[in-house]
Every structure is written in C-alpha cells, then in structure tokens.
Coordinates of C-alpha atoms in Angstrom, one line a residue:
M18 CA -19.2 3.9 -31.7
D19 CA -18.1 0.2 -32.4
T20 CA -20.0 -2.9 -31.4
E21 CA -18.0 -3.5 -28.3
E22 CA -18.7 0.3 -27.0
K23 CA -22.3 -0.1 -27.9
A24 CA -22.5 -3.6 -25.9
A25 CA -20.9 -2.0 -22.7
G26 CA -23.9 0.4 -22.4
R27 CA -24.4 2.4 -19.3
W28 CA -23.1 1.5 -15.9
D29 CA -24.3 2.6 -12.4
A30 CA -20.8 3.3 -11.4
I31 CA -17.3 3.2 -12.9
V32 CA -14.3 2.9 -10.7
V33 CA -11.0 4.1 -12.2
G34 CA -8.0 2.0 -10.6
S35 CA -8.1 -1.4 -8.9
G36 CA -6.1 -0.8 -6.0
I37 CA -7.6 -2.3 -2.6
G38 CA -9.6 0.8 -2.0
G39 CA -11.1 0.9 -5.3
L40 CA -12.0 -3.0 -5.2
V41 CA -13.6 -2.6 -1.9
C42 CA -15.7 0.3 -2.8
A43 CA -16.7 -1.7 -6.0
G44 CA -17.6 -4.8 -3.9
Y45 CA -19.9 -2.9 -1.8
L46 CA -21.5 -1.2 -4.6
V47 CA -22.1 -4.2 -6.5
A48 CA -23.4 -6.0 -3.5
A49 CA -26.0 -3.3 -3.1
G50 CA -27.2 -4.2 -6.7
M51 CA -25.3 -1.6 -8.8
R52 CA -23.8 -2.4 -12.3
V53 CA -20.1 -1.6 -11.6
L54 CA -17.2 -1.4 -14.2
V55 CA -13.7 -1.4 -12.9
L56 CA -10.8 -0.1 -15.1
E57 CA -7.2 -0.8 -14.5
Q58 CA -4.3 0.2 -16.9
H59 CA -2.0 -2.7 -15.5
D60 CA -2.1 -6.3 -16.4
V61 CA -3.7 -7.5 -13.3
A62 CA -5.9 -6.0 -10.3
G63 CA -4.6 -5.0 -7.0
G64 CA -2.2 -2.1 -7.1
N65 CA 0.3 -2.5 -4.5
S66 CA -1.2 -5.8 -3.1
H67 CA -0.1 -7.5 -6.3
V68 CA 2.7 -9.9 -6.8
F69 CA 5.3 -11.0 -9.7
R70 CA 6.9 -14.1 -10.5
R71 CA 10.5 -15.1 -11.8
R72 CA 12.2 -18.2 -13.1
R73 CA 8.9 -20.3 -12.6
A74 CA 10.0 -20.5 -8.9
Y75 CA 10.1 -17.1 -7.1
Q76 CA 7.0 -15.3 -6.1
F77 CA 7.4 -11.6 -4.9
D78 CA 5.1 -9.3 -3.0
V79 CA 5.3 -5.8 -4.4
G80 CA 3.5 -4.1 -1.2
V81 CA 2.2 -6.7 1.2
H82 CA 5.1 -7.4 3.6
Y83 CA 2.8 -7.7 6.5
L84 CA -0.5 -6.7 7.6
G85 CA -1.9 -5.5 11.1
D86 CA -5.2 -6.1 12.7
C87 CA -6.2 -9.1 10.9
G88 CA -7.5 -11.1 13.8
P89 CA -11.1 -11.9 14.3
D90 CA -12.3 -8.4 15.0
G91 CA -9.7 -6.7 12.8
L92 CA -10.7 -4.0 10.3
L93 CA -9.6 -5.9 7.1
P94 CA -11.4 -9.3 8.3
R95 CA -14.2 -7.0 8.9
V96 CA -14.3 -5.8 5.4
L97 CA -14.0 -9.2 3.9
S98 CA -16.7 -10.7 6.2
G99 CA -18.9 -7.7 5.3
L100 CA -18.5 -8.8 1.5
G101 CA -19.0 -12.5 2.2
L102 CA -15.3 -13.4 1.6
G103 CA -14.3 -14.1 5.3
D104 CA -13.6 -17.7 4.4
R105 CA -11.6 -16.7 1.1
V106 CA -8.5 -15.1 2.7
R107 CA -6.4 -16.9 5.4
F108 CA -4.2 -14.6 7.6
H109 CA -1.1 -16.3 9.1
P110 CA 0.0 -14.7 12.3
M111 CA 3.4 -13.8 12.8
D112 CA 5.2 -14.2 16.2
P113 CA 3.2 -11.9 18.8
D114 CA 6.3 -11.8 20.8
G115 CA 8.4 -10.2 18.2
F116 CA 6.8 -9.5 14.7
D117 CA 9.3 -6.4 13.9
R118 CA 12.8 -6.4 15.2
I119 CA 14.4 -2.9 15.4
V120 CA 18.2 -2.9 15.1
L121 CA 20.2 0.2 15.9
P122 CA 24.1 0.1 16.5
S123 CA 23.4 0.3 20.4
V124 CA 20.1 -1.3 21.1
T125 CA 17.8 -3.9 19.5
V126 CA 14.0 -3.9 20.4
D127 CA 11.7 -7.0 19.4
V128 CA 8.2 -5.4 19.0
P129 CA 5.3 -7.5 20.5
A130 CA 1.7 -7.3 20.0
G131 CA -0.2 -5.1 22.5
W132 CA 0.4 -1.6 23.6
D133 CA 1.3 -2.5 27.1
R134 CA 3.7 -5.0 26.2
Y135 CA 5.3 -2.6 23.6
A136 CA 5.6 0.1 26.2
D137 CA 7.4 -2.3 28.7
R138 CA 9.6 -3.5 25.9
L139 CA 10.4 0.1 25.0
R140 CA 11.2 1.0 28.7
A141 CA 13.4 -2.0 29.2
A142 CA 15.5 -1.1 26.3
L143 CA 15.6 2.6 27.0
P144 CA 15.4 2.8 30.7
A145 CA 16.7 6.5 31.0
E146 CA 13.6 7.6 28.7
A147 CA 10.9 5.8 30.8
E148 CA 9.0 8.8 31.6
G149 CA 8.8 10.3 28.1
I150 CA 7.8 6.9 26.6
T151 CA 5.1 6.3 29.2
R152 CA 3.6 10.0 27.8
Y153 CA 4.1 9.1 24.3
I154 CA 2.4 5.6 24.7
G155 CA -0.5 7.2 26.6
I156 CA -1.1 9.7 23.9
C157 CA -0.9 7.3 21.0
A158 CA -3.0 4.7 22.5
A159 CA -5.8 7.4 23.1
V160 CA -5.6 8.4 19.6
A161 CA -5.7 4.8 18.3
Q162 CA -8.7 4.2 20.0
A163 CA -10.5 7.3 18.7
C164 CA -9.4 6.3 15.1
R165 CA -10.8 3.0 15.3
Q166 CA -14.0 4.2 16.8
S167 CA -14.3 6.6 13.8
A168 CA -13.6 4.0 11.3
F169 CA -16.4 1.6 12.6
A170 CA -19.0 4.6 13.0
A171 CA -17.9 6.2 9.7
G172 CA -20.6 7.5 7.6
P173 CA -22.4 10.6 6.6
G174 CA -22.0 13.0 9.6
A175 CA -19.9 10.9 11.6
K176 CA -18.3 12.7 14.7
V177 CA -14.4 12.9 14.9
P178 CA -13.5 12.2 18.6
A179 CA -11.8 15.3 20.5
V180 CA -8.4 13.5 21.0
M181 CA -8.2 13.0 17.3
L182 CA -8.9 16.5 16.7
R183 CA -6.4 17.8 19.3
W184 CA -3.6 15.7 17.5
S185 CA -4.9 15.9 13.8
R186 CA -2.6 18.7 12.8
R187 CA 0.3 18.0 15.0
T188 CA 3.4 15.9 13.8
L189 CA 5.1 13.1 15.2
A190 CA 8.3 15.4 15.9
Q191 CA 6.2 17.9 17.9
L192 CA 5.0 14.7 19.9
F193 CA 8.5 13.5 20.6
D194 CA 9.4 17.1 21.6
H195 CA 6.2 17.0 23.8
C196 CA 7.5 14.0 25.4
G197 CA 11.3 15.2 25.8
L198 CA 12.5 12.2 23.9
S199 CA 16.4 11.8 22.6
A200 CA 17.4 11.3 19.1
R201 CA 18.1 7.5 19.7
A202 CA 14.6 7.0 21.3
R203 CA 12.9 9.0 18.4
T204 CA 14.8 6.6 16.1
V205 CA 13.4 3.5 17.8
L206 CA 9.9 4.9 17.9
A207 CA 10.1 6.0 14.3
A208 CA 12.1 3.0 13.0
Q209 CA 8.8 1.5 11.2
S210 CA 8.3 4.8 9.3
G211 CA 9.1 3.0 6.1
N212 CA 5.5 1.6 6.3
Y213 CA 4.3 5.3 5.4
G214 CA 7.4 7.0 3.9
S215 CA 7.8 10.3 5.7
A216 CA 9.9 11.8 8.4
P217 CA 8.7 12.5 11.7
A218 CA 8.7 16.2 11.0
S219 CA 6.4 15.5 8.1
T220 CA 4.3 12.7 9.6
L221 CA 0.9 13.5 11.3
V222 CA 0.7 11.7 14.7
V223 CA -2.7 10.4 13.5
A224 CA -1.0 8.7 10.6
H225 CA 1.9 7.2 12.7
T226 CA -0.5 6.0 15.4
M227 CA -3.1 4.3 12.7
M228 CA 0.0 2.4 11.4
L229 CA 1.3 1.1 14.6
D230 CA -2.1 0.6 16.2
D231 CA -2.7 -1.8 13.3
Y232 CA 0.4 -3.8 13.9
L233 CA 0.0 -4.1 17.6
R234 CA -3.3 -5.5 17.3
G235 CA -1.2 -8.4 15.5
A236 CA 0.8 -8.6 12.4
Y237 CA -0.1 -11.1 10.0
Y238 CA 0.8 -12.4 6.4
P239 CA -2.1 -13.4 4.0
E240 CA -1.5 -17.1 3.1
G241 CA -0.4 -17.4 -0.6
G242 CA 0.6 -13.8 -1.0
G243 CA -1.0 -10.3 -1.3
Q244 CA -2.6 -11.3 -4.8
V245 CA -5.1 -13.5 -2.9
L246 CA -6.6 -10.5 -1.4
A247 CA -7.2 -8.8 -4.8
A248 CA -8.3 -12.0 -6.5
S249 CA -11.1 -12.3 -3.7
F250 CA -12.5 -8.7 -4.4
V251 CA -12.3 -9.6 -8.1
E252 CA -14.5 -12.7 -7.7
L253 CA -17.0 -11.0 -5.6
L254 CA -17.1 -8.1 -8.2
E255 CA -17.6 -10.6 -11.3
S256 CA -19.9 -13.0 -9.4
H257 CA -22.3 -10.2 -8.6
G258 CA -22.7 -8.8 -12.1
G259 CA -19.8 -6.3 -12.1
T260 CA -16.9 -6.1 -14.7
L261 CA -13.2 -5.8 -14.5
L262 CA -11.2 -4.6 -17.5
T263 CA -7.3 -4.7 -17.2
R264 CA -4.9 -3.1 -19.5
T265 CA -7.5 -0.5 -19.9
R266 CA -6.3 3.1 -19.2
V267 CA -8.6 6.2 -18.7
D268 CA -7.8 9.3 -20.6
R269 CA -10.4 11.5 -19.1
I270 CA -13.2 11.3 -16.3
L271 CA -16.2 13.2 -18.1
I272 CA -17.4 15.9 -16.3
E273 CA -20.7 17.6 -17.9
G274 CA -22.7 20.4 -16.6
G275 CA -20.6 20.1 -13.4
T276 CA -21.4 16.4 -12.9
A277 CA -19.6 13.2 -13.3
A278 CA -20.8 11.5 -16.6
G279 CA -18.5 8.8 -17.0
V280 CA -15.1 8.1 -18.6
R281 CA -13.2 8.3 -21.9
L282 CA -10.3 5.7 -22.5
T283 CA -7.0 6.2 -24.3
D284 CA -8.6 4.2 -27.3
G285 CA -11.4 6.6 -27.5
T286 CA -13.9 4.4 -26.2
V287 CA -16.6 6.2 -23.7
H288 CA -18.3 4.4 -20.8
R289 CA -21.0 6.4 -19.2
A290 CA -22.4 6.4 -15.5
P291 CA -23.6 8.8 -13.0
I292 CA -21.3 7.9 -10.5
V293 CA -17.6 7.8 -11.0
V294 CA -15.0 6.6 -8.1
S295 CA -11.2 7.6 -8.8
N296 CA -8.9 5.2 -7.2
A297 CA -6.2 6.6 -9.4
D298 CA -3.2 8.9 -8.0
Y299 CA -4.9 11.8 -6.5
C300 CA -2.7 14.6 -8.3
R301 CA -3.1 12.7 -11.5
T302 CA -7.1 12.6 -11.0
V303 CA -7.4 16.4 -10.5
L304 CA -4.7 17.8 -12.9
E305 CA -5.2 15.3 -15.9
L306 CA -8.2 12.9 -15.6
C307 CA -10.5 15.7 -14.7
G308 CA -8.9 18.5 -16.9
G309 CA -7.7 20.8 -13.9
R310 CA -9.4 24.3 -13.8
E311 CA -11.5 23.3 -16.9
N312 CA -14.0 21.3 -14.6
L313 CA -12.8 21.8 -10.9
P314 CA -12.8 24.5 -8.5
E315 CA -9.6 26.8 -8.3
P316 CA -8.8 25.9 -4.6
V317 CA -8.9 22.2 -5.4
V318 CA -6.7 22.5 -8.5
S319 CA -4.1 24.8 -6.6
R320 CA -3.8 22.4 -3.7
A321 CA -2.9 19.7 -6.1
E322 CA -0.4 21.7 -7.8
T323 CA 1.4 22.6 -4.8
A324 CA 0.9 19.2 -3.0
T325 CA 4.0 17.2 -2.0
M326 CA 4.1 13.7 -2.0
R327 CA 5.5 11.1 0.6
L328 CA 9.1 9.7 0.0
P329 CA 9.2 6.9 -2.7
L330 CA 10.7 3.7 -2.1
A331 CA 13.0 1.1 -3.8
V332 CA 12.7 -2.6 -3.1
C333 CA 15.4 -5.2 -3.8
Y334 CA 14.0 -8.7 -4.4
V335 CA 16.3 -11.5 -3.5
A336 CA 16.0 -15.3 -3.9
L337 CA 18.8 -17.6 -2.2
D338 CA 19.3 -21.3 -2.6
R339 CA 19.7 -21.9 0.9
E340 CA 17.3 -21.3 4.1
L341 CA 18.0 -18.5 6.6
P342 CA 18.0 -19.3 10.3
L343 CA 15.9 -16.4 11.3
P344 CA 12.7 -15.9 13.2
S345 CA 9.4 -15.0 11.6
A346 CA 10.0 -11.3 11.8
N347 CA 10.8 -8.3 9.8
I348 CA 14.0 -6.5 10.5
W349 CA 14.2 -2.7 10.4
Y350 CA 17.9 -1.9 10.4
W351 CA 19.1 1.7 11.0
P352 CA 23.0 2.2 10.5
G353 CA 22.6 5.5 12.4
E354 CA 20.7 6.6 15.5
D355 CA 19.3 10.1 14.3
V356 CA 16.2 9.4 12.3
D357 CA 15.7 13.2 11.4
A358 CA 19.2 13.5 10.1
A359 CA 18.9 10.3 8.1
Y360 CA 15.5 11.6 6.6
A361 CA 17.0 15.0 6.0
K362 CA 19.7 13.6 3.6
V363 CA 17.2 11.7 1.5
E364 CA 15.1 14.7 1.2
S365 CA 18.0 16.6 0.0
G366 CA 18.3 14.3 -2.8
S367 CA 21.0 12.2 -1.8
L368 CA 21.3 8.6 -2.5
D369 CA 24.9 8.4 -1.0
E370 CA 23.8 7.1 2.5
L371 CA 20.6 5.0 2.8
P372 CA 18.4 5.8 5.8
F373 CA 17.5 2.4 6.7
A374 CA 17.1 -1.1 5.4
F375 CA 13.7 -2.9 5.9
L376 CA 14.1 -6.9 5.5
S377 CA 10.8 -8.9 5.0
F378 CA 11.2 -12.4 4.5
A379 CA 8.1 -13.9 2.5
S380 CA 9.4 -17.5 2.8
L381 CA 9.4 -17.6 6.4
K382 CA 6.1 -15.9 6.8
D383 CA 3.7 -17.8 4.2
P384 CA 2.8 -21.4 5.3
V385 CA 1.6 -22.2 1.8
P386 CA 4.1 -24.8 0.6
G387 CA 6.0 -23.4 -2.4
A388 CA 4.0 -20.2 -2.4
A389 CA 7.1 -17.9 -2.3
C390 CA 9.8 -20.1 -3.4
P391 CA 10.8 -23.7 -3.8
P392 CA 11.8 -25.9 -0.4
G393 CA 15.2 -25.0 1.0
H394 CA 15.2 -21.6 -0.6
T395 CA 14.7 -18.2 0.8
N396 CA 12.6 -15.2 -0.9
F397 CA 13.0 -11.9 0.9
Q398 CA 13.0 -8.2 0.2
I399 CA 15.1 -5.1 1.3
M400 CA 13.3 -1.9 1.2
T401 CA 14.4 1.6 1.8
A402 CA 13.4 5.3 1.2
C403 CA 14.6 7.4 -1.9
P404 CA 14.9 11.0 -2.7
P405 CA 12.0 12.8 -4.4
G406 CA 12.1 13.5 -8.2
Y407 CA 13.7 12.4 -11.1
A408 CA 17.1 14.2 -10.9
P409 CA 18.8 11.3 -8.7
W410 CA 18.1 9.0 -11.4
G411 CA 19.7 11.3 -14.2
L412 CA 16.0 12.0 -15.7
T413 CA 13.7 15.0 -16.3
D414 CA 10.7 13.1 -16.7
G415 CA 8.9 9.7 -15.8
P416 CA 7.1 6.8 -17.4
A417 CA 3.5 8.0 -16.8
H418 CA 4.1 10.4 -19.4
G419 CA 5.8 8.3 -21.9
A420 CA 9.6 8.8 -20.9
R421 CA 11.8 5.7 -21.5
Y422 CA 14.2 5.2 -18.8
R423 CA 15.2 1.5 -18.2
R424 CA 18.2 1.6 -20.3
E425 CA 19.5 5.0 -19.9
P426 CA 22.9 4.8 -18.6
A427 CA 22.7 7.2 -15.8
Y428 CA 19.5 5.4 -14.4
V429 CA 21.1 1.9 -14.7
G430 CA 24.2 3.1 -12.9
A431 CA 22.3 4.9 -10.1
K432 CA 20.3 1.4 -9.8
D433 CA 22.9 -0.6 -9.7
R434 CA 24.9 1.4 -6.7
L435 CA 21.5 1.6 -4.8
T436 CA 21.3 -2.3 -5.3
E437 CA 24.9 -2.9 -3.9
Q438 CA 24.0 -0.4 -1.1
M439 CA 20.8 -2.2 -0.2
L440 CA 22.8 -5.5 -0.1
D441 CA 25.5 -4.1 2.1
L442 CA 23.0 -2.9 4.6
A443 CA 20.9 -6.4 4.5
E444 CA 24.5 -8.2 5.1
A445 CA 25.2 -5.9 8.1
A446 CA 21.8 -7.0 9.4
I447 CA 21.7 -10.7 9.0
G448 CA 25.2 -11.6 7.7
P449 CA 26.7 -12.7 4.5
F450 CA 24.4 -14.2 1.7
R451 CA 25.7 -12.9 -1.5
A452 CA 27.3 -16.3 -2.5
N453 CA 23.8 -17.9 -2.3
M454 CA 22.0 -15.5 -4.2
V455 CA 20.2 -17.0 -7.3
H456 CA 18.0 -14.0 -8.3
V457 CA 18.2 -10.3 -7.4
E458 CA 16.4 -7.2 -9.1
T459 CA 15.6 -3.9 -7.8
S460 CA 12.3 -1.9 -8.2
T461 CA 12.7 1.8 -8.1
P462 CA 10.4 4.8 -7.6
L463 CA 10.2 4.8 -11.5
T464 CA 9.3 1.2 -11.5
Q465 CA 6.2 2.2 -9.2
E466 CA 5.2 5.0 -11.4
R467 CA 5.5 2.7 -14.4
Y468 CA 2.9 0.3 -13.0
T469 CA 0.6 2.4 -10.7
L470 CA 1.0 6.0 -12.3
S471 CA 1.8 7.3 -9.0
T472 CA 2.8 11.0 -8.8
G473 CA 6.6 11.0 -7.9
G474 CA 6.6 7.1 -8.0
T475 CA 5.4 7.0 -4.1
A476 CA 3.5 4.0 -2.7
Y477 CA 2.0 6.3 -0.2
G478 CA 0.2 9.2 -1.7
L479 CA 0.2 12.8 -0.6
Q480 CA 2.3 14.2 2.3
T481 CA 1.0 17.8 2.2
W482 CA -2.3 19.1 0.5
G483 CA -3.3 22.6 1.6
R484 CA -3.0 23.5 5.5
V485 CA -1.2 21.1 7.9
G486 CA -3.2 18.1 8.5
Q487 CA -5.7 18.7 5.6
R488 CA -6.7 15.7 3.3
P489 CA -8.7 15.4 0.3
D490 CA -12.1 13.8 1.3
I491 CA -14.3 11.4 -0.3
G492 CA -16.3 13.8 -1.8
S493 CA -14.7 15.6 -4.7
G494 CA -16.8 18.8 -4.9
V495 CA -18.3 17.4 -8.4
D496 CA -21.7 15.7 -8.1
G497 CA -21.2 12.0 -8.8
L498 CA -17.4 12.0 -8.5
Y499 CA -15.9 10.3 -5.4
L500 CA -12.4 9.5 -4.3
T501 CA -10.6 6.8 -2.6
G502 CA -7.1 5.5 -2.2
Q503 CA -3.8 6.2 -0.2
S504 CA -4.1 10.2 -0.4
I505 CA -7.7 10.4 0.7
L506 CA -8.8 11.0 4.1
H507 CA -9.0 7.6 5.5
G508 CA -6.6 5.9 3.5
G509 CA -2.9 4.7 4.3
G510 CA -1.4 1.3 3.7
I511 CA -3.5 -1.9 2.7
V512 CA -5.8 -1.7 5.9
G513 CA -6.4 1.7 5.7
C514 CA -7.2 1.9 1.9
A515 CA -9.5 -1.1 2.5
T516 CA -11.4 0.8 5.2
G517 CA -11.3 3.9 3.0
G518 CA -12.9 2.2 0.1
A519 CA -15.7 0.9 2.5
Q520 CA -16.2 4.7 3.8
C521 CA -16.4 5.8 0.1
A522 CA -19.1 3.1 -0.4
S523 CA -20.9 4.4 2.6
T524 CA -21.0 7.9 1.3
I525 CA -22.3 6.9 -2.2
L526 CA -25.0 4.4 -0.4
G527 CA -26.0 6.8 2.2
R528 CA -25.3 4.3 4.9
P529 CA -22.3 2.9 7.0
V530 CA -21.6 -0.3 5.4
L531 CA -18.9 -1.4 8.1
A532 CA -21.5 -1.1 10.8
E533 CA -24.1 -3.3 9.0
G534 CA -24.3 -7.0 8.3
P535 CA -22.9 -8.9 5.2
A536 CA -23.5 -7.2 2.1
G537 CA -22.2 -9.9 -0.6
N538 CA -23.9 -13.2 -1.3
P539 CA -21.3 -16.1 -0.8
E540 CA -23.4 -18.3 -2.8
L541 CA -22.9 -16.4 -5.9
L542 CA -18.8 -17.0 -5.5
P543 CA -17.1 -19.4 -7.8
D544 CA -15.7 -22.7 -6.7
R545 CA -12.0 -22.7 -6.3
E546 CA -10.7 -25.4 -8.3
P547 CA -7.2 -27.2 -7.4
G548 CA -4.6 -25.1 -8.5
W549 CA -6.5 -22.1 -8.6
D550 CA -4.2 -18.8 -9.4
P551 CA -5.0 -15.5 -8.0
L552 CA -2.8 -13.9 -10.5
R553 CA -5.0 -15.6 -13.2
T554 CA -8.3 -14.6 -11.4
S555 CA -6.9 -10.8 -11.1
R556 CA -6.5 -10.4 -14.9
G557 CA -10.4 -10.2 -15.2
L558 CA -12.7 -12.5 -17.0
R559 CA -12.1 -11.1 -20.4
R560 CA -8.2 -11.5 -20.0
R561 CA -8.2 -14.4 -17.7
E562 CA -6.6 -16.9 -20.6
A563 CA -4.7 -14.3 -22.4
R564 CA -1.2 -15.3 -23.0
G565 CA 1.8 -13.9 -21.1
L566 CA 0.6 -15.1 -17.4
A567 CA 3.7 -15.7 -15.4
L568 CA 3.4 -19.4 -13.8
L569 CA 5.1 -21.3 -11.1
D570 CA 6.1 -24.9 -11.4
R571 CA 3.9 -25.8 -8.4
V572 CA 0.3 -25.0 -6.8
V573 CA 0.5 -22.0 -5.0
A574 CA -3.0 -21.5 -3.5
G575 CA -6.2 -23.2 -3.6

C-alpha cells in the first residue's frame, strides 16, 4: 500500500457516485459526525445536475431544466434547510399561470400551478372529456397527497398509505382506461412524460403522479444553474470533515463474510468502511461492482439481469445570437396525437419519427446575469426520447465497457440525422432560428453512459425489476451496503433523488432525518467570495485548482 492509501485510513462510510441522492445521503451522514468519503468517476460531482460550458460564453444544464416543489414548504428546500444550506441555493419561480406549454396539432394547454387550476385548464381545453378528466385528477391528487405524507414520515417501519398501495402496481395506461379517456386526452395528460422517460403502458401511476405533483406545487429554476445544487452539498461535505474525490472510479465494492467492507478503485487503491452507499447505476452495482452471484443472493442478481431501463434521451444544446420573444415556460411539442403509438415506434428501435420535442430555455429562466449566455443571446435545449440499445447507433457496446464510438461513421451519421430532426421539431414549435445559431451540439444516450455509466444510457433508471411495481429498496440484503439514486424505491428526478438520499440516511442512522430539525452547522460552511464558481467547487478540494476547468468570461454566481 502506498503513502496516499495509508493516509486515507478507514472511513465510517463510503458513498460511490456523487449524484444528488449520494450527495444528500453523504451530507446527512457527515452532519451526524461520521467520516465520509464520496467517490466520483467524472471530473465534477453532481451527476445529472451538472453543467458544461462552451466558447467561454454559454453554460448548459445537463439535467436540471426545471424543478418542482421548491417553495418554502417544498421537499428540496426542506432537504437543503435540514443540512443548513437553505440560504445557499435560491430558486427562481417560473410563471405559475403556465410553466409548461403543451402543444398538439389541435390543442394547446398552458399548465398552471395547483391541481384545481390544472383540472380547470384541462376541462376547458378538452370539454368532451370533462368527466374522465375529473376522475383522473381526483385519483392523481389523492395519490400525490399520500406520496408526500409518506416522504415526510419515511423512516424505519413507516407505513404506506392505502391509496398508494391501491395504485402502486397499476400503470398510467390503466388509469386512462379507468377514466375512459381518448388518445388525444392521453397525449395531453402524458405530454410531460419526458420527465421520466417511459410510455403510459410502462409507467406506474405513482411515478407519474409524483412527477406531476412536484411541478403543480410550483415550477422553479435554481439561480446560476443546476451545478449550484451539487456545489452546495460539496461545501457541506468538506466543511464537516468529509472528502470528495473526483476522477476516481470504483472497480469493486468489497463484501467480506457477507458484509460490506469498503471499495477497491480501478488503480488498486483500497478504502475501507463498514458502511457503503451505492449511488451508482443499480444494475452495474449488482452485476459488476458487487460481483453478482459471487456475493449477492440469486433472486437479486436474476432481477438485475432481466431488468429493463426507462428510455434514454437525446439533448440538443443550442445558442443563438439573438433573443427569443417567448414566455418563461417550457414547451412540450407533440407532432402527433397518439402518445401510445409514438412511444411504440421508439421502443421498436426506430429513430425515423421522434415522439416529441421538449424545449427548455435556460436564458429565459435564470435571473443571474450572464449565467446562461451573453446579454442579447439565447440558450436553450431540445430533448427527445430515443430507442433502447446500441443498434440504432450502429454499435454493439458502449463506453462504460471501453467501446470507442465518437468517430464511428454509423454513429456520427445517426447523430447528425437526429440533430436535424430535433431542430426541425423545435422550429415547428417556435418558428425558424437556424440562421441565428452560433453553437449547436447533441448529447446522445452514449454520451450519458460515458459520463454517468448508466445502463442503456438512460437518465431515469429502472423501468421493470421483478414483478410489476417492484423497485429495489434502500437495504441491499448485504449488511452495511445501502442503495440510493434514480432506480431505488424513492428515487425519480432531482427532487425524488434528494428525498431518496435523505431516506437512505434515515435508514442508516435509524431516525427520520426529514422529520427532524437542522442537522448541519451553517457556521462551518465556507464564505463564497466574489466570482465563486460552483463548477470549480464541485471538483472537490484535492482537484479544485487542477487544470482544464472550463470558464466563462463573466461572473456567473456568488
């Protein structure tokens, strides 16, 4: 063992992966006095909350296009406040009268905050469906209330409300059938399904409702971009005695005598701890990091081997040298009016017709001057769902296993065609803009896999695992090994993963941390100097001043 390994010594807990779930869990553990190590294979912490920069002028969010339920009583502010970070992240509200605009060929619906107003807006747009919509809203609102109560009360032995149990294994398509809704109404109601990446027939009512309820409680954008979230959790971790190591990939979670014992890195370094939390991709955790059947029960391995993932996404990042005269709302543009048929084409492996285009305008949502782009410019993203697997890209394997793909002709051709299709849909939604493009690039599912090591390149984790409605729980079945992230029982989106991270910490500590008072000590947090850069902070203390940090030609946060 070399000097650095000896210096590392033993830890009380090790967290593998620095997505929001892992960072929140680590935060509560370090606030409880534990010595915590967080390991991240990418250059910066944050997972899908991270940003990247181009031309020293544009900052693009990878996954934080908007967040729900960030008002004073919201779940994410509650997590932040519980860790003493309530004043470190400011959330800018989007238009409560229409934060999402759903556009179909024959109908447009501006989605407002509040279940009652949402129901009224839907009935006005689809008057012939009023009875079915009322029934749908009643069920969804009840499930949403039960989910929220469960989240705040979560801890060892917490009870699951009856209404959530009743719908926990039923799909959104079954709910639509129950309410007698038409194909057009289904498309309107499922138009925001790109927020979780699955068709109504593959989406549990609970998953859809949790997403929708978050946004109906108010849609927000974190001032300065999504990296501010990750950087705040990193500040908490390091100021309370924890350590973040970026560009540090875990090769194996060590399980000795049926108990978690630490991790081994790809360079052979071993870090030991009696508690290991995996915030890594669930299937890779089971089949690769834990060694599969060598260390885990047969049913767990079998379920991971046969699991399916939610659909992966592609995102086109666009910068214009002019402003767009648009409201501060996202646009969900569906060129057809049959959501089930649209998803069926994608699931069959076809990239010929895109199901939808989600347009998110960071420069219209972020009030921090120059955070997203220079004054007078526009920064926006176009997102759509992609088929599963590598075949649509002309490949047989992905970057998680070392496959090189970025210059493969088949991949480049498929990516270029997809980019043009996404631009076409965006122009159909908001009018022509290509003449003003000064930057455009597309992230594919392989890009997602490269940076997050997610199975299938999905940002949204598991779709099926075992029987209908079943999801992996926080406990892994191995003493000392815990799970958090998109695929775990309470995960789903940034807010869901943050809540899931808190619930993972609750399980480890044996007390419901979300129901308690503040855990962190704000007096230990570092001062933010003028020009504070969340991207630099998210590299971790040991790599904070390393070369290669992308910069902007102006202050973006502070």
